[in-house]
């Protein structure tokens, strides 16, 4: 396999990874959010004896903290945005409609968006 084929293959694997993570984070958000609501309701009802009541309070705090700090919805959107930016240009590259230098610029832009440093970048034009 030549270098261009390897580059294309590596980017294809990266796109598959991004797509799978764009689907993973909404599930994580839904499961953690549902658990937070259920634990919060259980905490408010105060129907458990100690030490179980304290365990529920702490677990509620941890799950709500995870939602606030990890922000799985935002992570999912970043993976989707990075995928949407890179996928069509990788297809163009494989079809011979784009050169490797331009694809590398698009790849960098997608990485910047994914890692939160390129929210307001303008698309690379060919």
Coordinates of C-alpha atoms in Angstrom, one line a residue:
X1 CA 0.0 0.0 0.0
X2 CA 1.4 3.4 -0.8
X3 CA 1.5 6.4 1.5
X4 CA -1.7 8.0 0.0
X5 CA -3.6 4.8 0.4
X6 CA -2.4 4.5 4.0
X7 CA -3.4 8.1 4.7
X8 CA -6.8 7.6 3.2
X9 CA -7.3 4.3 5.2
X10 CA -6.2 5.9 8.5
X11 CA -8.6 8.8 8.0
X12 CA -11.4 6.4 7.2
X13 CA -10.7 4.5 10.4
X14 CA -10.7 7.9 12.3
X15 CA -14.1 8.8 10.7
X16 CA -15.5 5.4 11.8
X17 CA -14.3 6.1 15.4
X18 CA -15.8 9.6 15.3
X19 CA -19.1 8.3 14.1
X20 CA -19.3 5.6 16.7
X21 CA -18.5 8.2 19.5
X22 CA -21.1 10.6 18.1
X23 CA -23.6 7.8 18.8
X24 CA -22.0 6.8 22.2
X25 CA -22.3 10.1 23.9
X26 CA -26.1 10.6 23.5
X27 CA -26.6 7.2 25.1
X28 CA -24.3 8.1 27.9
X29 CA -26.2 11.4 28.3
X30 CA -29.6 9.7 28.3
X31 CA -28.6 6.9 30.8
X32 CA -26.8 9.3 33.2
X33 CA -29.6 11.9 33.0
X34 CA -32.3 9.2 33.7
X35 CA -30.2 7.9 36.6
X36 CA -29.8 11.5 37.9
X37 CA -33.6 12.1 37.9
X38 CA -34.4 8.8 39.5
X39 CA -31.7 9.2 42.2
X40 CA -32.8 12.8 42.8
X41 CA -36.4 11.7 43.3
X42 CA -35.3 8.9 45.6
X43 CA -33.2 11.4 47.6
X44 CA -36.1 13.8 47.9
X45 CA -38.5 11.1 49.1
X46 CA -36.2 10.3 52.1
X47 CA -37.5 6.8 52.3
X48 CA -34.2 5.1 52.8
X49 CA -32.4 4.4 56.0
X50 CA -28.8 5.5 56.7
X51 CA -26.2 4.8 55.2
X52 CA -28.2 4.1 52.0
X53 CA -29.7 7.6 52.0
X54 CA -26.3 9.1 52.1
X55 CA -25.1 6.8 49.3
X56 CA -28.0 8.0 47.2
X57 CA -27.2 11.6 47.9
X58 CA -23.6 11.2 46.9
X59 CA -24.4 9.1 43.8
X60 CA -26.9 11.8 42.7
X61 CA -24.3 14.5 43.1
X62 CA -21.8 12.5 41.1
X63 CA -24.2 11.8 38.2
X64 CA -25.4 15.4 38.0
X65 CA -21.7 16.6 38.2
X66 CA -20.8 14.2 35.3
X67 CA -23.6 15.7 33.1
X68 CA -22.5 19.2 33.9
X69 CA -18.7 18.8 33.5
X70 CA -18.4 16.1 30.8
X71 CA -21.3 17.6 28.8
X72 CA -21.9 14.5 26.7
X73 CA -24.3 16.4 24.4
X74 CA -21.6 18.9 23.4
X75 CA -19.1 16.1 22.9
X76 CA -21.5 14.3 20.6
X77 CA -22.1 17.4 18.5
X78 CA -18.4 17.9 18.2
X79 CA -17.8 14.4 16.8
X80 CA -20.7 14.9 14.4
X81 CA -19.3 18.3 13.2
X82 CA -15.8 16.9 12.7
X83 CA -17.2 13.9 10.8
X84 CA -19.4 16.0 8.6
X85 CA -16.5 18.3 7.7
X86 CA -14.0 15.5 6.9
X87 CA -16.1 12.8 5.3
X88 CA -17.1 14.4 2.0
X89 CA -13.6 15.7 1.5
X90 CA -12.1 12.3 2.1
X91 CA -14.5 10.9 -0.5
X92 CA -13.3 13.6 -2.9
X93 CA -9.7 12.7 -2.2
X94 CA -10.4 9.1 -2.9
X95 CA -12.1 10.0 -6.1
X96 CA -9.1 12.1 -7.2
X97 CA -10.9 15.4 -6.9
X98 CA -8.8 16.7 -4.0
X99 CA -5.1 16.8 -3.3
X100 CA -3.4 15.5 -0.1
X101 CA -2.4 19.0 1.1
X102 CA -6.0 20.3 1.0
X103 CA -7.3 17.1 2.7
X104 CA -4.7 17.6 5.4
X105 CA -6.0 21.2 6.0
X106 CA -9.6 19.9 6.3
X107 CA -8.4 17.1 8.6
X108 CA -6.7 19.7 10.9
X109 CA -9.9 21.8 10.9
X110 CA -12.0 18.8 11.9
X111 CA -9.5 18.0 14.7
X112 CA -9.7 21.6 15.9
X113 CA -13.4 21.4 16.1
X114 CA -13.4 18.1 17.8
X115 CA -11.0 19.4 20.5
X116 CA -12.8 22.6 21.0
X117 CA -10.3 25.0 19.5
X118 CA -12.0 25.6 16.2
X119 CA -15.6 26.4 16.8
X120 CA -15.7 29.4 14.4
X121 CA -13.4 28.2 11.6
X122 CA -14.4 28.8 8.1
X123 CA -14.4 25.8 5.7
X124 CA -11.3 25.1 3.6
X125 CA -12.1 25.9 0.0
X126 CA -10.6 24.0 -2.9

